[in-house]
Amino acid sequence: MRRNIVVGNWKMNNTIAESIELATAIAEKVGAAKPDCEVGIAPTFPALHEVGKALEWSGVKLAAQNCHYENDGAFTGEVSTRMLAAAGCSYVILGHSERRQLFGETNEVVNRKVKKALAEGLRVILCVGETLDERERGVTEEIVTAQVAEGLADVSDITELVIAYEPVWAIGTGKTASKEQAQEVHASIRGTIERLYDEQAAKHLRIQYGGSVKPGNAAELFGMPDIDGGLIGGASLKVDDFMAIVEAAG
Ligand code: 13P
């Protein structure tokens, strides 16, 4: 069976000191609660190394929010996968809708990053999701299928990959996809993976839901057959809310 995975995406929040404080509190609670699900947190780049040290004993995984697809060189402002691995990351979030919308990342750029991260031994959380306009035009499945297929072009092994379905209209808006709406897209993503790979790969792939997940809606979302945990934004910045969501996932 698939093990649920809950990851807190802290986005551009918290100084190093604030990050260590929050990560330490989460590590202590996860250490005590010993949930069945996998738990991770994704602080900002400057805080990664210190947060990694605060998490070390707890089993909570360290994730980065982005990476570049080259090892090093003249790429001002960028961070490579080997730097992330050396900082203690086990996961990197790629193709988040904020990266796509605000920083112009295309499926092709996301694909280069996915290939590089997997080659470096990092696990990847590949984010996909439609905008409100795309949903209203009835092209959700088409958009998400293209994001999955193009994001995974020339990727032969997806054992270390997680997909996060995050409808853009539900991110930070307080509007959550209903459990049925989310399940429909998750099932479609699993179908795409079966077509691109095989039945085993589809069965093993974990697909997180993200977009205004809160303690009050986590359990019903995670109870759907193709939803395997969550990628949590705002609620991951509060220890009690995040822990309630972790507990809902197992
Ligand atoms: P919110 O939970 O704040 O809606 O953010 C979701 C998200 O973008 C996680 O990556």
PDB file of C-alpha atoms and ligand atoms in Angstrom:
ATOM      1  CA  MET A   1       0.000   0.000   0.000  1.00  0.00           C
ATOM      2  CA  ARG A   2       1.021   3.599  -0.563  1.00  0.00           C
ATOM      3  CA  ARG A   3       2.225   5.513   2.490  1.00  0.00           C
ATOM      4  CA  ASN A   4       0.690   8.969   2.804  1.00  0.00           C
ATOM      5  CA  ILE A   5       3.073  11.906   2.639  1.00  0.00           C
ATOM      6  CA  VAL A   6       2.485  15.345   4.145  1.00  0.00           C
ATOM      7  CA  VAL A   7       4.935  18.147   3.335  1.00  0.00           C
ATOM      8  CA  GLY A   8       4.833  21.724   4.616  1.00  0.00           C
ATOM      9  CA  ASN A   9       5.808  24.209   1.928  1.00  0.00           C
ATOM     10  CA  TRP A  10       6.831  27.269   3.906  1.00  0.00           C
ATOM     11  CA  LYS A  11       7.241  29.384   0.755  1.00  0.00           C
ATOM     12  CA  MET A  12       8.983  32.741   1.431  1.00  0.00           C
ATOM     13  CA  ASN A  13       8.328  32.778   5.164  1.00  0.00           C
ATOM     14  CA  ASN A  14      10.500  32.682   8.316  1.00  0.00           C
ATOM     15  CA  THR A  15      14.058  33.823   9.056  1.00  0.00           C
ATOM     16  CA  ILE A  16      16.665  31.217   9.950  1.00  0.00           C
ATOM     17  CA  ALA A  17      15.932  31.602  13.673  1.00  0.00           C
ATOM     18  CA  GLU A  18      12.168  31.395  13.134  1.00  0.00           C
ATOM     19  CA  SER A  19      12.628  28.365  10.889  1.00  0.00           C
ATOM     20  CA  ILE A  20      14.706  26.509  13.467  1.00  0.00           C
ATOM     21  CA  GLU A  21      12.101  27.244  16.143  1.00  0.00           C
ATOM     22  CA  LEU A  22       9.199  25.992  14.029  1.00  0.00           C
ATOM     23  CA  ALA A  23      11.118  22.967  12.724  1.00  0.00           C
ATOM     24  CA  THR A  24      12.191  21.992  16.245  1.00  0.00           C
ATOM     25  CA  ALA A  25       8.604  22.150  17.478  1.00  0.00           C
ATOM     26  CA  ILE A  26       7.417  20.033  14.540  1.00  0.00           C
ATOM     27  CA  ALA A  27      10.249  17.520  14.996  1.00  0.00           C
ATOM     28  CA  GLU A  28       9.374  17.095  18.675  1.00  0.00           C
ATOM     29  CA  LYS A  29       5.669  16.575  17.980  1.00  0.00           C
ATOM     30  CA  VAL A  30       6.243  14.198  15.069  1.00  0.00           C
ATOM     31  CA  GLY A  31       8.839  12.337  17.135  1.00  0.00           C
ATOM     32  CA  ALA A  32       6.293  11.879  19.926  1.00  0.00           C
ATOM     33  CA  ALA A  33       3.279  11.123  17.708  1.00  0.00           C
ATOM     34  CA  LYS A  34       5.143   8.691  15.402  1.00  0.00           C
ATOM     35  CA  PRO A  35       2.577   8.998  12.607  1.00  0.00           C
ATOM     36  CA  ASP A  36       2.324   6.303   9.946  1.00  0.00           C
ATOM     37  CA  CYS A  37       2.668   8.885   7.198  1.00  0.00           C
ATOM     38  CA  GLU A  38       5.891  10.390   5.891  1.00  0.00           C
ATOM     39  CA  VAL A  39       6.387  14.023   6.962  1.00  0.00           C
ATOM     40  CA  GLY A  40       8.564  16.718   5.418  1.00  0.00           C
ATOM     41  CA  ILE A  41       9.114  20.443   5.560  1.00  0.00           C
ATOM     42  CA  ALA A  42      10.432  22.833   2.948  1.00  0.00           C
ATOM     43  CA  PRO A  43      11.981  25.999   4.409  1.00  0.00           C
ATOM     44  CA  THR A  44      13.720  28.736   2.408  1.00  0.00           C
ATOM     45  CA  PHE A  45      17.225  28.145   1.022  1.00  0.00           C
ATOM     46  CA  PRO A  46      19.141  30.059   3.759  1.00  0.00           C
ATOM     47  CA  ALA A  47      17.455  27.994   6.491  1.00  0.00           C
ATOM     48  CA  LEU A  48      17.860  24.551   4.885  1.00  0.00           C
ATOM     49  CA  HIS A  49      21.082  23.449   6.511  1.00  0.00           C
ATOM     50  CA  GLU A  50      20.171  24.501  10.055  1.00  0.00           C
ATOM     51  CA  VAL A  51      16.651  23.144   9.784  1.00  0.00           C
ATOM     52  CA  GLY A  52      18.123  19.877   8.493  1.00  0.00           C
ATOM     53  CA  LYS A  53      20.189  19.617  11.669  1.00  0.00           C
ATOM     54  CA  ALA A  54      17.117  20.330  13.831  1.00  0.00           C
ATOM     55  CA  LEU A  55      15.204  17.529  12.073  1.00  0.00           C
ATOM     56  CA  GLU A  56      17.957  14.921  11.907  1.00  0.00           C
ATOM     57  CA  TRP A  57      16.873  12.698  14.789  1.00  0.00           C
ATOM     58  CA  SER A  58      13.142  12.977  14.113  1.00  0.00           C
ATOM     59  CA  GLY A  59      12.657  11.308  10.739  1.00  0.00           C
ATOM     60  CA  VAL A  60      11.034  14.480   9.346  1.00  0.00           C
ATOM     61  CA  LYS A  61      12.412  14.975   5.829  1.00  0.00           C
ATOM     62  CA  LEU A  62      14.037  18.142   4.581  1.00  0.00           C
ATOM     63  CA  ALA A  63      12.769  19.487   1.260  1.00  0.00           C
ATOM     64  CA  ALA A  64      13.798  22.414  -0.936  1.00  0.00           C
ATOM     65  CA  GLN A  65      11.291  24.560  -2.813  1.00  0.00           C
ATOM     66  CA  ASN A  66      13.151  24.769  -6.125  1.00  0.00           C
ATOM     67  CA  CYS A  67      16.469  24.052  -7.817  1.00  0.00           C
ATOM     68  CA  HIS A  68      18.435  24.765 -10.982  1.00  0.00           C
ATOM     69  CA  TYR A  69      19.234  22.101 -13.565  1.00  0.00           C
ATOM     70  CA  GLU A  70      22.980  22.778 -13.817  1.00  0.00           C
ATOM     71  CA  ASN A  71      25.588  21.762 -11.222  1.00  0.00           C
ATOM     72  CA  ASP A  72      27.282  25.153 -10.906  1.00  0.00           C
ATOM     73  CA  GLY A  73      28.325  28.148 -12.946  1.00  0.00           C
ATOM     74  CA  ALA A  74      27.161  31.620 -13.920  1.00  0.00           C
ATOM     75  CA  PHE A  75      23.504  31.409 -12.835  1.00  0.00           C
ATOM     76  CA  THR A  76      23.129  34.300 -10.408  1.00  0.00           C
ATOM     77  CA  GLY A  77      20.539  33.660  -7.742  1.00  0.00           C
ATOM     78  CA  GLU A  78      20.151  29.944  -8.429  1.00  0.00           C
ATOM     79  CA  VAL A  79      20.889  26.855  -6.305  1.00  0.00           C
ATOM     80  CA  SER A  80      21.871  23.465  -7.729  1.00  0.00           C
ATOM     81  CA  THR A  81      20.711  19.993  -6.790  1.00  0.00           C
ATOM     82  CA  ARG A  82      24.159  18.963  -5.548  1.00  0.00           C
ATOM     83  CA  MET A  83      24.115  21.936  -3.172  1.00  0.00           C
ATOM     84  CA  LEU A  84      20.691  20.867  -1.917  1.00  0.00           C
ATOM     85  CA  ALA A  85      21.789  17.283  -1.425  1.00  0.00           C
ATOM     86  CA  ALA A  86      24.876  18.494   0.471  1.00  0.00           C
ATOM     87  CA  ALA A  87      22.649  20.698   2.656  1.00  0.00           C
ATOM     88  CA  GLY A  88      20.752  17.577   3.739  1.00  0.00           C
ATOM     89  CA  CYS A  89      17.682  17.691   1.477  1.00  0.00           C
ATOM     90  CA  SER A  90      15.970  14.489   0.529  1.00  0.00           C
ATOM     91  CA  TYR A  91      13.185  16.123  -1.494  1.00  0.00           C
ATOM     92  CA  VAL A  92      12.813  19.053  -3.849  1.00  0.00           C
ATOM     93  CA  ILE A  93       9.469  20.598  -4.825  1.00  0.00           C
ATOM     94  CA  LEU A  94       9.431  21.372  -8.565  1.00  0.00           C
ATOM     95  CA  GLY A  95       6.987  23.102 -10.886  1.00  0.00           C
ATOM     96  CA  HIS A  96       5.001  24.787  -8.122  1.00  0.00           C
ATOM     97  CA  SER A  97       2.329  27.012  -9.674  1.00  0.00           C
ATOM     98  CA  GLU A  98       3.975  30.080  -8.129  1.00  0.00           C
ATOM     99  CA  ARG A  99       7.196  29.165  -9.988  1.00  0.00           C
ATOM    100  CA  ARG A 100       5.206  28.632 -13.188  1.00  0.00           C
ATOM    101  CA  GLN A 101       3.104  31.796 -12.903  1.00  0.00           C
ATOM    102  CA  LEU A 102       5.473  34.303 -11.271  1.00  0.00           C
ATOM    103  CA  PHE A 103       8.801  33.064 -12.598  1.00  0.00           C
ATOM    104  CA  GLY A 104       7.809  31.811 -16.029  1.00  0.00           C
ATOM    105  CA  GLU A 105       8.692  28.139 -15.586  1.00  0.00           C
ATOM    106  CA  THR A 106       7.470  26.048 -18.497  1.00  0.00           C
ATOM    107  CA  ASN A 107       6.902  22.297 -18.568  1.00  0.00           C
ATOM    108  CA  GLU A 108      10.222  22.038 -20.417  1.00  0.00           C
ATOM    109  CA  VAL A 109      12.162  23.859 -17.686  1.00  0.00           C
ATOM    110  CA  VAL A 110      10.396  21.820 -15.013  1.00  0.00           C
ATOM    111  CA  ASN A 111      11.335  18.636 -16.896  1.00  0.00           C
ATOM    112  CA  ARG A 112      15.026  19.609 -16.953  1.00  0.00           C
ATOM    113  CA  LYS A 113      14.907  20.188 -13.218  1.00  0.00           C
ATOM    114  CA  VAL A 114      13.087  16.895 -12.562  1.00  0.00           C
ATOM    115  CA  LYS A 115      15.705  14.933 -14.523  1.00  0.00           C
ATOM    116  CA  LYS A 116      18.591  16.695 -12.808  1.00  0.00           C
ATOM    117  CA  ALA A 117      17.167  16.278  -9.298  1.00  0.00           C
ATOM    118  CA  LEU A 118      16.453  12.568  -9.760  1.00  0.00           C
ATOM    119  CA  ALA A 119      19.927  12.035 -11.232  1.00  0.00           C
ATOM    120  CA  GLU A 120      21.383  13.718  -8.145  1.00  0.00           C
ATOM    121  CA  GLY A 121      19.532  11.280  -5.882  1.00  0.00           C
ATOM    122  CA  LEU A 122      16.921  13.739  -4.654  1.00  0.00           C
ATOM    123  CA  ARG A 123      13.278  12.758  -4.493  1.00  0.00           C
ATOM    124  CA  VAL A 124      10.990  15.029  -6.454  1.00  0.00           C
ATOM    125  CA  ILE A 125       7.560  16.448  -5.679  1.00  0.00           C
ATOM    126  CA  LEU A 126       6.272  17.482  -9.101  1.00  0.00           C
ATOM    127  CA  CYS A 127       3.445  20.023  -8.813  1.00  0.00           C
ATOM    128  CA  VAL A 128       0.680  20.253 -11.380  1.00  0.00           C
ATOM    129  CA  GLY A 129      -2.679  22.010 -11.469  1.00  0.00           C
ATOM    130  CA  GLU A 130      -5.038  24.123 -13.512  1.00  0.00           C
ATOM    131  CA  THR A 131      -5.979  27.797 -13.147  1.00  0.00           C
ATOM    132  CA  LEU A 132      -9.551  28.915 -12.493  1.00  0.00           C
ATOM    133  CA  ASP A 133      -9.864  30.012 -16.132  1.00  0.00           C
ATOM    134  CA  GLU A 134      -8.726  26.578 -17.327  1.00  0.00           C
ATOM    135  CA  ARG A 135     -11.197  24.833 -15.024  1.00  0.00           C
ATOM    136  CA  GLU A 136     -14.034  27.050 -16.219  1.00  0.00           C
ATOM    137  CA  ARG A 137     -13.089  26.357 -19.851  1.00  0.00           C
ATOM    138  CA  GLY A 138     -13.282  22.622 -19.116  1.00  0.00           C
ATOM    139  CA  VAL A 139      -9.632  21.901 -19.954  1.00  0.00           C
ATOM    140  CA  THR A 140      -8.442  20.774 -16.497  1.00  0.00           C
ATOM    141  CA  GLU A 141      -7.664  17.213 -17.557  1.00  0.00           C
ATOM    142  CA  GLU A 142      -5.885  18.318 -20.726  1.00  0.00           C
ATOM    143  CA  ILE A 143      -3.692  20.835 -18.855  1.00  0.00           C
ATOM    144  CA  VAL A 144      -2.816  18.491 -15.998  1.00  0.00           C
ATOM    145  CA  THR A 145      -2.094  15.585 -18.360  1.00  0.00           C
ATOM    146  CA  ALA A 146       0.284  17.795 -20.371  1.00  0.00           C
ATOM    147  CA  GLN A 147       2.022  18.982 -17.187  1.00  0.00           C
ATOM    148  CA  VAL A 148       2.535  15.371 -16.106  1.00  0.00           C
ATOM    149  CA  ALA A 149       3.606  14.028 -19.514  1.00  0.00           C
ATOM    150  CA  GLU A 150       5.898  16.940 -20.404  1.00  0.00           C
ATOM    151  CA  GLY A 151       7.260  17.255 -16.873  1.00  0.00           C
ATOM    152  CA  LEU A 152       8.240  13.582 -16.999  1.00  0.00           C
ATOM    153  CA  ALA A 153       9.541  13.450 -20.586  1.00  0.00           C
ATOM    154  CA  ASP A 154      12.561  11.085 -20.772  1.00  0.00           C
ATOM    155  CA  VAL A 155      12.193  10.116 -17.115  1.00  0.00           C
ATOM    156  CA  SER A 156      12.297   6.326 -17.125  1.00  0.00           C
ATOM    157  CA  ASP A 157      12.052   5.613 -13.400  1.00  0.00           C
ATOM    158  CA  ILE A 158       9.510   7.358 -11.164  1.00  0.00           C
ATOM    159  CA  THR A 159      10.151   5.345  -8.003  1.00  0.00           C
ATOM    160  CA  GLU A 160      11.495   8.451  -6.239  1.00  0.00           C
ATOM    161  CA  LEU A 161       8.805  10.782  -7.531  1.00  0.00           C
ATOM    162  CA  VAL A 162       5.670  12.157  -5.882  1.00  0.00           C
ATOM    163  CA  ILE A 163       3.092  14.243  -7.750  1.00  0.00           C
ATOM    164  CA  ALA A 164       1.233  17.065  -6.026  1.00  0.00           C
ATOM    165  CA  TYR A 165      -2.066  18.144  -7.567  1.00  0.00           C
ATOM    166  CA  GLU A 166      -2.600  21.762  -6.599  1.00  0.00           C
ATOM    167  CA  PRO A 167      -5.432  23.556  -8.360  1.00  0.00           C
ATOM    168  CA  VAL A 168      -4.155  27.130  -8.678  1.00  0.00           C
ATOM    169  CA  TRP A 169      -7.552  28.573  -7.712  1.00  0.00           C
ATOM    170  CA  ALA A 170      -7.403  26.764  -4.370  1.00  0.00           C
ATOM    171  CA  ILE A 171      -3.935  27.936  -3.309  1.00  0.00           C
ATOM    172  CA  GLY A 172      -3.979  30.480  -0.505  1.00  0.00           C
ATOM    173  CA  THR A 173      -7.581  31.388  -1.332  1.00  0.00           C
ATOM    174  CA  GLY A 174      -9.388  29.408   1.329  1.00  0.00           C
ATOM    175  CA  LYS A 175     -11.231  27.620  -1.519  1.00  0.00           C
ATOM    176  CA  THR A 176     -10.515  23.911  -1.398  1.00  0.00           C
ATOM    177  CA  ALA A 177     -11.372  21.558  -4.211  1.00  0.00           C
ATOM    178  CA  SER A 178     -14.159  19.312  -2.984  1.00  0.00           C
ATOM    179  CA  LYS A 179     -12.989  15.801  -2.227  1.00  0.00           C
ATOM    180  CA  GLU A 180     -14.811  14.606  -5.350  1.00  0.00           C
ATOM    181  CA  GLN A 181     -13.211  17.284  -7.561  1.00  0.00           C
ATOM    182  CA  ALA A 182      -9.760  16.415  -6.229  1.00  0.00           C
ATOM    183  CA  GLN A 183     -10.327  12.656  -6.495  1.00  0.00           C
ATOM    184  CA  GLU A 184     -11.383  13.006 -10.141  1.00  0.00           C
ATOM    185  CA  VAL A 185      -8.111  14.734 -11.086  1.00  0.00           C
ATOM    186  CA  HIS A 186      -6.002  12.388  -8.952  1.00  0.00           C
ATOM    187  CA  ALA A 187      -7.556   9.383 -10.683  1.00  0.00           C
ATOM    188  CA  SER A 188      -6.884  10.974 -14.046  1.00  0.00           C
ATOM    189  CA  ILE A 189      -3.217  11.580 -13.109  1.00  0.00           C
ATOM    190  CA  ARG A 190      -2.886   7.942 -12.056  1.00  0.00           C
ATOM    191  CA  GLY A 191      -4.370   6.922 -15.392  1.00  0.00           C
ATOM    192  CA  THR A 192      -1.843   9.090 -17.215  1.00  0.00           C
ATOM    193  CA  ILE A 193       1.003   7.441 -15.292  1.00  0.00           C
ATOM    194  CA  GLU A 194      -0.345   4.017 -16.201  1.00  0.00           C
ATOM    195  CA  ARG A 195      -0.365   4.988 -19.881  1.00  0.00           C
ATOM    196  CA  LEU A 196       3.122   6.535 -19.722  1.00  0.00           C
ATOM    197  CA  TYR A 197       4.676   3.806 -17.538  1.00  0.00           C
ATOM    198  CA  ASP A 198       2.751   0.764 -16.387  1.00  0.00           C
ATOM    199  CA  GLU A 199       0.172  -0.437 -13.893  1.00  0.00           C
ATOM    200  CA  GLN A 200       2.734  -1.049 -11.144  1.00  0.00           C
ATOM    201  CA  ALA A 201       4.193   2.456 -11.441  1.00  0.00           C
ATOM    202  CA  ALA A 202       0.684   3.941 -11.308  1.00  0.00           C
ATOM    203  CA  LYS A 203      -0.247   1.846  -8.296  1.00  0.00           C
ATOM    204  CA  HIS A 204       2.842   2.881  -6.348  1.00  0.00           C
ATOM    205  CA  LEU A 205       2.858   6.591  -7.232  1.00  0.00           C
ATOM    206  CA  ARG A 206       1.870   8.858  -4.369  1.00  0.00           C
ATOM    207  CA  ILE A 207      -0.276  11.833  -5.349  1.00  0.00           C
ATOM    208  CA  GLN A 208      -0.630  14.616  -2.790  1.00  0.00           C
ATOM    209  CA  TYR A 209      -3.398  17.202  -2.814  1.00  0.00           C
ATOM    210  CA  GLY A 210      -2.519  20.855  -2.134  1.00  0.00           C
ATOM    211  CA  GLY A 211      -4.620  24.003  -1.922  1.00  0.00           C
ATOM    212  CA  SER A 212      -6.081  25.368   1.323  1.00  0.00           C
ATOM    213  CA  VAL A 213      -5.722  22.085   3.196  1.00  0.00           C
ATOM    214  CA  LYS A 214      -6.658  22.766   6.826  1.00  0.00           C
ATOM    215  CA  PRO A 215      -7.258  20.644   9.936  1.00  0.00           C
ATOM    216  CA  GLY A 216     -10.992  20.800   9.148  1.00  0.00           C
ATOM    217  CA  ASN A 217     -10.835  19.348   5.622  1.00  0.00           C
ATOM    218  CA  ALA A 218      -7.687  17.175   5.660  1.00  0.00           C
ATOM    219  CA  ALA A 219      -9.291  13.916   6.784  1.00  0.00           C
ATOM    220  CA  GLU A 220     -12.008  13.906   4.128  1.00  0.00           C
ATOM    221  CA  LEU A 221      -9.519  14.709   1.360  1.00  0.00           C
ATOM    222  CA  PHE A 222      -7.001  12.092   2.522  1.00  0.00           C
ATOM    223  CA  GLY A 223      -9.819   9.562   2.774  1.00  0.00           C
ATOM    224  CA  MET A 224     -10.278   9.525  -1.002  1.00  0.00           C
ATOM    225  CA  PRO A 225      -8.817   6.493  -2.781  1.00  0.00           C
ATOM    226  CA  ASP A 226      -6.281   8.334  -4.958  1.00  0.00           C
ATOM    227  CA  ILE A 227      -5.247  11.080  -2.506  1.00  0.00           C
ATOM    228  CA  ASP A 228      -2.064  10.114  -0.669  1.00  0.00           C
ATOM    229  CA  GLY A 229      -1.462  13.050   1.655  1.00  0.00           C
ATOM    230  CA  GLY A 230      -0.987  16.764   1.153  1.00  0.00           C
ATOM    231  CA  LEU A 231       1.316  19.607   0.239  1.00  0.00           C
ATOM    232  CA  ILE A 232       0.476  22.258   2.790  1.00  0.00           C
ATOM    233  CA  GLY A 233       1.103  25.998   2.527  1.00  0.00           C
ATOM    234  CA  GLY A 234      -0.382  28.406   5.079  1.00  0.00           C
ATOM    235  CA  ALA A 235      -1.418  25.775   7.622  1.00  0.00           C
ATOM    236  CA  SER A 236       2.143  24.382   7.730  1.00  0.00           C
ATOM    237  CA  LEU A 237       3.350  27.580   9.408  1.00  0.00           C
ATOM    238  CA  LYS A 238       1.371  26.799  12.573  1.00  0.00           C
ATOM    239  CA  VAL A 239       2.563  23.797  14.559  1.00  0.00           C
ATOM    240  CA  ASP A 240      -0.859  22.736  15.818  1.00  0.00           C
ATOM    241  CA  ASP A 241      -2.559  23.043  12.432  1.00  0.00           C
ATOM    242  CA  PHE A 242       0.236  21.190  10.683  1.00  0.00           C
ATOM    243  CA  MET A 243       0.221  18.424  13.282  1.00  0.00           C
ATOM    244  CA  ALA A 244      -3.558  18.034  13.006  1.00  0.00           C
ATOM    245  CA  ILE A 245      -3.118  17.570   9.253  1.00  0.00           C
ATOM    246  CA  VAL A 246      -0.273  15.081   9.787  1.00  0.00           C
ATOM    247  CA  GLU A 247      -2.492  13.133  12.160  1.00  0.00           C
ATOM    248  CA  ALA A 248      -5.320  13.120   9.601  1.00  0.00           C
ATOM    249  CA  ALA A 249      -2.897  11.483   7.164  1.00  0.00           C
ATOM    250  CA  GLY A 250      -1.997   8.688   9.521  1.00  0.00           C
TER     251      GLY A 250
HETATM  252  P1  13P B   1      -2.076  26.836   0.824  1.00  0.00           P
HETATM  253  O1  13P B   1      -2.168  25.615   1.683  1.00  0.00           O
HETATM  254  O2  13P B   1      -1.637  28.075   1.566  1.00  0.00           O
HETATM  255  O3  13P B   1      -3.302  27.042   0.002  1.00  0.00           O
HETATM  256  O4  13P B   1      -0.870  26.557  -0.219  1.00  0.00           O
HETATM  257  C1  13P B   1      -0.841  25.367  -0.908  1.00  0.00           C
HETATM  258  C2  13P B   1       0.471  25.269  -1.617  1.00  0.00           C
HETATM  259  O5  13P B   1       0.743  26.017  -2.541  1.00  0.00           O
HETATM  260  C3  13P B   1       1.439  24.280  -1.138  1.00  0.00           C
HETATM  261  O6  13P B   1       2.497  24.127  -2.029  1.00  0.00           O
END
